[in-house]
JSON list of C-alpha atoms in Angstrom, two decimals:
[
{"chain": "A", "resi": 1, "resn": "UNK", "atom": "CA", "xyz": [0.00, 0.00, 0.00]},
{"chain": "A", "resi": 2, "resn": "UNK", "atom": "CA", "xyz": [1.38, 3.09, -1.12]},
{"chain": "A", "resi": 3, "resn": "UNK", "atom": "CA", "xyz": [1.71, 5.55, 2.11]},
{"chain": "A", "resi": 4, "resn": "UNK", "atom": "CA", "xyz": [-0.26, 8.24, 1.19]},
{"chain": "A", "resi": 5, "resn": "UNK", "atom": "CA", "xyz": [-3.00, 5.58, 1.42]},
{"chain": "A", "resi": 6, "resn": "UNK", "atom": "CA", "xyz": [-2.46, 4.97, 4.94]},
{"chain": "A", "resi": 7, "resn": "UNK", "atom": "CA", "xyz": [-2.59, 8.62, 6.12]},
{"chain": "A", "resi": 8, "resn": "UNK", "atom": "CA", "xyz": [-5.33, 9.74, 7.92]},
{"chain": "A", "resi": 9, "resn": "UNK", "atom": "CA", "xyz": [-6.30, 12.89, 8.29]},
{"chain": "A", "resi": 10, "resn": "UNK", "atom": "CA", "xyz": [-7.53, 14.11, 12.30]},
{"chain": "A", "resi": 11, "resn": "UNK", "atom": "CA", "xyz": [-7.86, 17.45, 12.63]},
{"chain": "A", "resi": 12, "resn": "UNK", "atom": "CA", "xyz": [-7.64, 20.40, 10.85]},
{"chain": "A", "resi": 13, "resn": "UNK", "atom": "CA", "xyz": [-7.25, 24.76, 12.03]},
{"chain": "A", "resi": 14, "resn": "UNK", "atom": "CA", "xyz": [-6.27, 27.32, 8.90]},
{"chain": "A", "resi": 15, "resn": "UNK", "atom": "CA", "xyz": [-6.57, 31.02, 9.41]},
{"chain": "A", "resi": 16, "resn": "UNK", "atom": "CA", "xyz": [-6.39, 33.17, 5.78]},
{"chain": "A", "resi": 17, "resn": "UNK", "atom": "CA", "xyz": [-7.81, 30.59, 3.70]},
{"chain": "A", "resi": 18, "resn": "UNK", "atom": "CA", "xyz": [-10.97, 31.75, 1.53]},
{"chain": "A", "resi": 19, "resn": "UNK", "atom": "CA", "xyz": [-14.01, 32.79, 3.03]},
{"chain": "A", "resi": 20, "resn": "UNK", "atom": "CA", "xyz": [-13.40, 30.70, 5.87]},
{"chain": "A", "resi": 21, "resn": "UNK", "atom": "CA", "xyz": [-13.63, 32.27, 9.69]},
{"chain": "A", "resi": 22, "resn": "UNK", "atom": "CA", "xyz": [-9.90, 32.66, 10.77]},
{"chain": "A", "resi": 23, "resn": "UNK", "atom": "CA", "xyz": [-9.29, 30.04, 13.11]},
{"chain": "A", "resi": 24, "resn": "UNK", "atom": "CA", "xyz": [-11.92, 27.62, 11.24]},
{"chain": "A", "resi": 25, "resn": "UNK", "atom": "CA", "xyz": [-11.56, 23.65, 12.36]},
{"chain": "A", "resi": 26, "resn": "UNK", "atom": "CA", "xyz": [-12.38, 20.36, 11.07]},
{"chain": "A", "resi": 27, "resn": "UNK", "atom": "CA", "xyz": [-12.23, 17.52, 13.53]},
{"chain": "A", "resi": 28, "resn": "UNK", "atom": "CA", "xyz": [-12.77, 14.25, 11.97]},
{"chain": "A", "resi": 29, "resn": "UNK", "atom": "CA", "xyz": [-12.09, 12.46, 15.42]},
{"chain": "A", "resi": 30, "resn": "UNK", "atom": "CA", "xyz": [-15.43, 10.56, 17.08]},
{"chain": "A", "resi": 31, "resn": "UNK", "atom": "CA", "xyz": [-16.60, 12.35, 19.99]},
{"chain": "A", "resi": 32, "resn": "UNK", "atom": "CA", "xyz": [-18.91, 10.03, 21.62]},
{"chain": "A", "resi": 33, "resn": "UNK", "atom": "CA", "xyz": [-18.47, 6.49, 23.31]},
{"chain": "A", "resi": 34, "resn": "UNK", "atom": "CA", "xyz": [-17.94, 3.97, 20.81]},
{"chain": "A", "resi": 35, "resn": "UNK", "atom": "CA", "xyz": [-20.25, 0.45, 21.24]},
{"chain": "A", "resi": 36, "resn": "UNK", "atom": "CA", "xyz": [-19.75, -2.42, 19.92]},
{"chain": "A", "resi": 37, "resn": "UNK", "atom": "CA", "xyz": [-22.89, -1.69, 17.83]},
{"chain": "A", "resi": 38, "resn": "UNK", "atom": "CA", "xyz": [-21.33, 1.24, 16.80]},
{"chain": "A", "resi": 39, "resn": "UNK", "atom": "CA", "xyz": [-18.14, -0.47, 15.67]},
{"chain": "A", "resi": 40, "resn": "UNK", "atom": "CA", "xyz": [-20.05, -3.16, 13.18]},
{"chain": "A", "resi": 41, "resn": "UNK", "atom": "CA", "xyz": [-22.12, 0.64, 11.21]},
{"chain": "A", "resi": 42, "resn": "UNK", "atom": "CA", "xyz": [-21.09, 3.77, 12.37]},
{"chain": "A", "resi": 43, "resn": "UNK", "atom": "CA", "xyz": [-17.46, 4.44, 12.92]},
{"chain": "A", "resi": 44, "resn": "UNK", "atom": "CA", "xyz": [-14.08, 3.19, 11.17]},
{"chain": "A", "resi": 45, "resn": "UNK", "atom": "CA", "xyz": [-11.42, 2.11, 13.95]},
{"chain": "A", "resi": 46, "resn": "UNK", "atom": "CA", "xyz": [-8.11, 3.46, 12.56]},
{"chain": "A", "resi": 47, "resn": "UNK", "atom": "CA", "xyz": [-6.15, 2.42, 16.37]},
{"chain": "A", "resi": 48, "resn": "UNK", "atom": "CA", "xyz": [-7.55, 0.86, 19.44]},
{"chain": "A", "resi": 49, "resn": "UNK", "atom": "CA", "xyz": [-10.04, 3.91, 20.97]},
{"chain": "A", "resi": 50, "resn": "UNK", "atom": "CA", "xyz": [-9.12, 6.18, 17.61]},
{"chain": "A", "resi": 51, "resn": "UNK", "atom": "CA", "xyz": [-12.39, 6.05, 15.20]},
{"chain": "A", "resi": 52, "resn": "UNK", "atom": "CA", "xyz": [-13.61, 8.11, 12.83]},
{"chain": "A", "resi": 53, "resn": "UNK", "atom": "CA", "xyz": [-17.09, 8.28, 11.67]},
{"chain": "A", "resi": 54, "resn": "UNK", "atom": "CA", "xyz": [-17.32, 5.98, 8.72]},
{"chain": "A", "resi": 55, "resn": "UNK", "atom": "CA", "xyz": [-19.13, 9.06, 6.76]},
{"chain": "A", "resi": 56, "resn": "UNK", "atom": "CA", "xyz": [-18.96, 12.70, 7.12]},
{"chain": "A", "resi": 57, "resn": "UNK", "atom": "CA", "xyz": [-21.02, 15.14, 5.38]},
{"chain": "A", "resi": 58, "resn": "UNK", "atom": "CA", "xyz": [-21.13, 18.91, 4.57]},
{"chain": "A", "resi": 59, "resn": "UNK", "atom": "CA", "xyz": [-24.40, 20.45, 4.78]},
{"chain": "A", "resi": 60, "resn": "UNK", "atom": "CA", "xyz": [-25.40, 23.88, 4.24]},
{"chain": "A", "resi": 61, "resn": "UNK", "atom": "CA", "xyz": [-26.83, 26.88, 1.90]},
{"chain": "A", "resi": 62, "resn": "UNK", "atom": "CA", "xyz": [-25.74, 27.85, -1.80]},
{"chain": "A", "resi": 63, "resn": "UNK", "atom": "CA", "xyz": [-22.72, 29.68, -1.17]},
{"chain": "A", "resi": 64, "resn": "UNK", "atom": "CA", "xyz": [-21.93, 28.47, 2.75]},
{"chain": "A", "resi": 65, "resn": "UNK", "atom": "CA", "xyz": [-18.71, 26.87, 2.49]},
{"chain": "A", "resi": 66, "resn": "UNK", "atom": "CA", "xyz": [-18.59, 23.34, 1.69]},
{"chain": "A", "resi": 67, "resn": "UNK", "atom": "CA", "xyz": [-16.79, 23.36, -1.55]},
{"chain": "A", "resi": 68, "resn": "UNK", "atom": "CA", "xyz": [-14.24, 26.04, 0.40]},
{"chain": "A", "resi": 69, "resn": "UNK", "atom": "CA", "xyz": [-13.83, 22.66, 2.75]},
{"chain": "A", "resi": 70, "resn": "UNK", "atom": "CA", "xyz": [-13.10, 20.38, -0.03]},
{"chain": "A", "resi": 71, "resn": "UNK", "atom": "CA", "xyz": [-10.92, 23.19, -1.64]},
{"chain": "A", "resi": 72, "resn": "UNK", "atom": "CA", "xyz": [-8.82, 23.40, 2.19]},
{"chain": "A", "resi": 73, "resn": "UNK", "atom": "CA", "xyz": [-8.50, 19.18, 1.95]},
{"chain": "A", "resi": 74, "resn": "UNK", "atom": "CA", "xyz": [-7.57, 18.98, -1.67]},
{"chain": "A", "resi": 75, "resn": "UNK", "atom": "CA", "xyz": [-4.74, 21.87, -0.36]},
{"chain": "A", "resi": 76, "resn": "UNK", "atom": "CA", "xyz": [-3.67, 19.79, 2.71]},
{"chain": "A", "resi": 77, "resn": "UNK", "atom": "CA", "xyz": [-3.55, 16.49, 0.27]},
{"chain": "A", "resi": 78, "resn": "UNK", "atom": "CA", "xyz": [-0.51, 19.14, -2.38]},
{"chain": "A", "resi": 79, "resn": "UNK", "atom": "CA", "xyz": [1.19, 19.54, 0.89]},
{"chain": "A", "resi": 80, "resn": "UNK", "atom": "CA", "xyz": [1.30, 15.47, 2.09]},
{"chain": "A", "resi": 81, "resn": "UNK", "atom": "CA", "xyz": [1.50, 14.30, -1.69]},
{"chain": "A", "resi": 82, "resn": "UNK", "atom": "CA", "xyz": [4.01, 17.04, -3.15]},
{"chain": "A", "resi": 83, "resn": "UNK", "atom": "CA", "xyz": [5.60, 19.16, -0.31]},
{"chain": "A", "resi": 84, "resn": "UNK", "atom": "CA", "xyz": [4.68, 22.32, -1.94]},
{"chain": "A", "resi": 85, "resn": "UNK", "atom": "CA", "xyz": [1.31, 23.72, -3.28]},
{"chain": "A", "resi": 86, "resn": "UNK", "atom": "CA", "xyz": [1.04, 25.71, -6.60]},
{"chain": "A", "resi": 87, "resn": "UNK", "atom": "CA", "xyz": [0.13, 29.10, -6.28]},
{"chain": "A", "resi": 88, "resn": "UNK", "atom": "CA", "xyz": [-3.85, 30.01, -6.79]},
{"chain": "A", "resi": 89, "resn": "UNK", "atom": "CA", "xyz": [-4.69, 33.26, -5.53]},
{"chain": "A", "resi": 90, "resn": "UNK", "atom": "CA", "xyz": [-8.41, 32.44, -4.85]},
{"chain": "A", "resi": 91, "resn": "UNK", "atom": "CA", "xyz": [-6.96, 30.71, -1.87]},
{"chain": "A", "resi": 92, "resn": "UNK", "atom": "CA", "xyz": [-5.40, 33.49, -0.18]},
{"chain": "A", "resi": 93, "resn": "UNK", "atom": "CA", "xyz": [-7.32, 35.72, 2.04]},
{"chain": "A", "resi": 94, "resn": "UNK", "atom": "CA", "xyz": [-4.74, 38.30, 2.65]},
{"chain": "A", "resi": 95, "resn": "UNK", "atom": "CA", "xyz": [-0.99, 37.75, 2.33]},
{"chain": "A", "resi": 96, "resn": "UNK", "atom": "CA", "xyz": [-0.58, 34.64, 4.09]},
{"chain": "A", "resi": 97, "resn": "UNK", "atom": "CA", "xyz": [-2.35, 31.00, 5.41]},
{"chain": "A", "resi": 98, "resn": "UNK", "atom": "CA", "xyz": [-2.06, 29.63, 8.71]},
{"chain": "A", "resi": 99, "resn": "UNK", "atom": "CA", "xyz": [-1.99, 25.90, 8.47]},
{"chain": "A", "resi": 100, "resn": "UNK", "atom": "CA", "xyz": [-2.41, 23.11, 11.19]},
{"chain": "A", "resi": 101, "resn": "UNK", "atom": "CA", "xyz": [-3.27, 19.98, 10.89]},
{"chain": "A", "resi": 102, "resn": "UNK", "atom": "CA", "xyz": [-2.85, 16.62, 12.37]},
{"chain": "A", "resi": 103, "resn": "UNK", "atom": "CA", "xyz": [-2.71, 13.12, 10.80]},
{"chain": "A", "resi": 104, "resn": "UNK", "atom": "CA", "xyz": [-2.21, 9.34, 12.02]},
{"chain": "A", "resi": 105, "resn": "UNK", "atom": "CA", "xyz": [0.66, 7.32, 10.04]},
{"chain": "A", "resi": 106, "resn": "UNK", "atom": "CA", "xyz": [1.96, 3.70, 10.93]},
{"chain": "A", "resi": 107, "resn": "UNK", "atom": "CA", "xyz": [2.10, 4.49, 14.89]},
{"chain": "A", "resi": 108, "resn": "UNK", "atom": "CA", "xyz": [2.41, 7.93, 14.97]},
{"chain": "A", "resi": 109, "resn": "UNK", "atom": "CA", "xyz": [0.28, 11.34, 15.06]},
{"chain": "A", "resi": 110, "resn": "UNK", "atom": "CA", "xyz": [1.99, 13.78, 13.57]},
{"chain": "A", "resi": 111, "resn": "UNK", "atom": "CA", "xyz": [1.12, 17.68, 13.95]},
{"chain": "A", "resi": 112, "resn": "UNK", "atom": "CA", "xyz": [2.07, 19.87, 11.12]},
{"chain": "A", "resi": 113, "resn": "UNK", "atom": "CA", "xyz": [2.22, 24.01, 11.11]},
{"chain": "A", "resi": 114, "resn": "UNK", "atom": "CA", "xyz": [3.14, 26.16, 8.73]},
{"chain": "A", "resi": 115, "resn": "UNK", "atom": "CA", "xyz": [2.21, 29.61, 7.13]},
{"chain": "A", "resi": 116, "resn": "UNK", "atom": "CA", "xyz": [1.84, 29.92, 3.35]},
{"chain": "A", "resi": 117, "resn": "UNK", "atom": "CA", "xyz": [2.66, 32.78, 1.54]},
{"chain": "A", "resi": 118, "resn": "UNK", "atom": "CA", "xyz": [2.05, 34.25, -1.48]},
{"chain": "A", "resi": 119, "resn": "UNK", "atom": "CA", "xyz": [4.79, 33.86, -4.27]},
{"chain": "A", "resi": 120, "resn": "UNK", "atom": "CA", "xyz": [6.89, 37.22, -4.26]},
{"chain": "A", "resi": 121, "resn": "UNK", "atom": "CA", "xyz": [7.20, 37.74, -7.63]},
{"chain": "A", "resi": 122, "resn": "UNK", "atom": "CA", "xyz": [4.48, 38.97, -10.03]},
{"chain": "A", "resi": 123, "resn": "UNK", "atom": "CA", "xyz": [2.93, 35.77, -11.14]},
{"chain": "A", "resi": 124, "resn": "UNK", "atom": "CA", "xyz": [2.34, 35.24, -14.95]},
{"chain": "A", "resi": 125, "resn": "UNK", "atom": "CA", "xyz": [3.61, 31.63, -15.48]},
{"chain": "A", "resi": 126, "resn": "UNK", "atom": "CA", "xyz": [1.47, 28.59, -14.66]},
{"chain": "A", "resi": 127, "resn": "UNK", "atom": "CA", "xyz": [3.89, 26.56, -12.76]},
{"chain": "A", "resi": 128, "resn": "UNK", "atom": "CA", "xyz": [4.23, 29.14, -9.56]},
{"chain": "A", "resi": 129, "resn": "UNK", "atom": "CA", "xyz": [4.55, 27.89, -5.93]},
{"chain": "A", "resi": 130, "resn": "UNK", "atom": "CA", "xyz": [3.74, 29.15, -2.79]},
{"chain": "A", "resi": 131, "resn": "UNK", "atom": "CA", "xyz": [6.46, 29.53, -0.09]},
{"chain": "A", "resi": 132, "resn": "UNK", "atom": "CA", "xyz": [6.28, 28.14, 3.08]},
{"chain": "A", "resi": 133, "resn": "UNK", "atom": "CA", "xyz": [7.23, 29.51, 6.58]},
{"chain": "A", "resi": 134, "resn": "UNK", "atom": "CA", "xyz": [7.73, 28.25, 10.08]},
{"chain": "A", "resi": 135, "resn": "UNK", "atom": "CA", "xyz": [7.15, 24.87, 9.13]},
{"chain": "A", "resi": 136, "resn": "UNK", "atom": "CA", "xyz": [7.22, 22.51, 11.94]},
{"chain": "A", "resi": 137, "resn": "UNK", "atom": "CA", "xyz": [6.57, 18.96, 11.97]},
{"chain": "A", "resi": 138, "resn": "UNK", "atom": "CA", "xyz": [6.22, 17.20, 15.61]},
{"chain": "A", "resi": 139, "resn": "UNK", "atom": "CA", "xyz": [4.82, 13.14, 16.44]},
{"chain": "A", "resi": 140, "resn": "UNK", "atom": "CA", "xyz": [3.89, 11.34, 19.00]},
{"chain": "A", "resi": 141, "resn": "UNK", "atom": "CA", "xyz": [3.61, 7.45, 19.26]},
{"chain": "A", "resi": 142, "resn": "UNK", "atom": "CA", "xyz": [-0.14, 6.93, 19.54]},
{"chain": "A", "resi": 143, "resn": "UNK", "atom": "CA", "xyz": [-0.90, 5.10, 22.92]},
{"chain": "A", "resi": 144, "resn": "UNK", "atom": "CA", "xyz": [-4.06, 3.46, 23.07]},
{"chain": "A", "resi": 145, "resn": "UNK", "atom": "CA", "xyz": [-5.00, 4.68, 26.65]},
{"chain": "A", "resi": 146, "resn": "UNK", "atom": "CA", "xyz": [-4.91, 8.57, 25.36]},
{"chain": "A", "resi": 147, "resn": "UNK", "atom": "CA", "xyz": [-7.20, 7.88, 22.16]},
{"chain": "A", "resi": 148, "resn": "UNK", "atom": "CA", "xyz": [-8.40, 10.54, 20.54]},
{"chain": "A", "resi": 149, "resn": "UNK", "atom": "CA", "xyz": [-6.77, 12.96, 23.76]},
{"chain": "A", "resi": 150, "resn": "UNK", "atom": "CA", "xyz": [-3.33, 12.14, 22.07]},
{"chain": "A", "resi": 151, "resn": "UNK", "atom": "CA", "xyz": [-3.61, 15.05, 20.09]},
{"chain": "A", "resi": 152, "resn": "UNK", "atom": "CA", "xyz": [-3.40, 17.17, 23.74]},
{"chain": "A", "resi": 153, "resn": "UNK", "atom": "CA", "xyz": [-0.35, 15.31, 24.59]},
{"chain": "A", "resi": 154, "resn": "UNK", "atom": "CA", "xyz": [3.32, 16.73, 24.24]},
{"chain": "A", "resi": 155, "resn": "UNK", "atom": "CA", "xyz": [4.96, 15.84, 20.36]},
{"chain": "A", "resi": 156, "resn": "UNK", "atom": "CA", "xyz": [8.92, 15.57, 19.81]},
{"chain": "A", "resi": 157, "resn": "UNK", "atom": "CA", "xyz": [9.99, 17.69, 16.65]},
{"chain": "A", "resi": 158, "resn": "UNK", "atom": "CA", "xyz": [10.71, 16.25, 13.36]},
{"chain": "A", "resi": 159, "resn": "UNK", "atom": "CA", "xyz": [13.36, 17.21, 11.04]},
{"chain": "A", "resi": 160, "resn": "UNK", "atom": "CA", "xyz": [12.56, 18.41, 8.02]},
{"chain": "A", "resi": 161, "resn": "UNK", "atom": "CA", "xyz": [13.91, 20.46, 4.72]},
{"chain": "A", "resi": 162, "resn": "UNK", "atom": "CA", "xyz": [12.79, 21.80, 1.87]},
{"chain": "A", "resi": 163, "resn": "UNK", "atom": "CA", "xyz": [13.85, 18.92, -0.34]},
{"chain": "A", "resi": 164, "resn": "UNK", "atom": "CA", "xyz": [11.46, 16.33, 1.98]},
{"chain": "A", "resi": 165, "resn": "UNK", "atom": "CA", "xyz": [7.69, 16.25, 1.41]},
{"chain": "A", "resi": 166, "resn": "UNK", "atom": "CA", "xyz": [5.42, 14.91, 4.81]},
{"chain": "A", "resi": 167, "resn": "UNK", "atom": "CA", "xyz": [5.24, 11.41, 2.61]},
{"chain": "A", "resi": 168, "resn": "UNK", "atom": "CA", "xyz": [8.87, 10.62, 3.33]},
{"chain": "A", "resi": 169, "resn": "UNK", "atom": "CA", "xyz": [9.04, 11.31, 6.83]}
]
């Protein structure tokens, strides 16, 4: 299985993207108890006590967001799949994104920050990237008895350069 298959994504925050509220979340983590009834229909069990809900779905109004969502997840899947994301300026609310998001892979969470700017140069080619700032990378070993509270829990920082996209950590 290639390992972009076995990421899953947690938990989302971005500030500066779109139309979305500064500060704007997506938490794909189960919040309730999980029952063994809940197990067999309703949730997907990615570690012992971490589920997901086998579906999620954005509802709302013409023109209240959703396909801003999908636009923020196809962004976060350029950053795990490429290391870089190619510059659109319908993403950009001002100058820069905020970015933070968490995702599980073999054992580990890993939490990932960074701000996005805007290319500096005028852009009139079609192959322009954004550049990134203060990007941090940090895991944990996921330990059963935290579940989905691992994501409270202290991280250890992970090296990485510009040359390294998330995939090869």
């Amino acid at each position: 299985m290639e390992a972009w298959q076995m990421i899953k994504l947690l938990k989302v925050k971005v500030s500066g993207f779109m139309l979305l509220d500064d500060g704007f979340t997506i938490d794909f983590l189960n919040k309730s108890k999980v029952t063994e009834e809940d197990k067999e229909r309703e949730v997907v069990e990615l570690k012992e006590k971490l589920y997901i809900p086998t579906t999620t779905v954005f509802t709302g109004r013409n023109s209240s967001g959703k396909s801003t969502v999908f636009q923020l997840l196809k962004t976060i899947h350029s950053i795990l799949l490429y290391g870089r994301l190619k510059y659109n300026k319908l993403l950009f609310k001002d100058k820069t994104i905020d970015l933070q998001f968490y995702f599980l892979m073999d054992n580990h969470i890993y939490k990932y920050n960074t701000i996005i700017h805007k290319p500096s140069i005028s852009v009139m080619e079609d192959d322009v990237y954004c550049t990134f700032d203060h990007e941090t990378l940090e895991k944990r070993r996921y330990a059963k008895s935290y579940g989905k509270h691992n994501l409270d829990k202290p991280f250890e920082s992970v090296e990485i350069d510009e040359n390294t996209t998330l995939l090869q950590i």
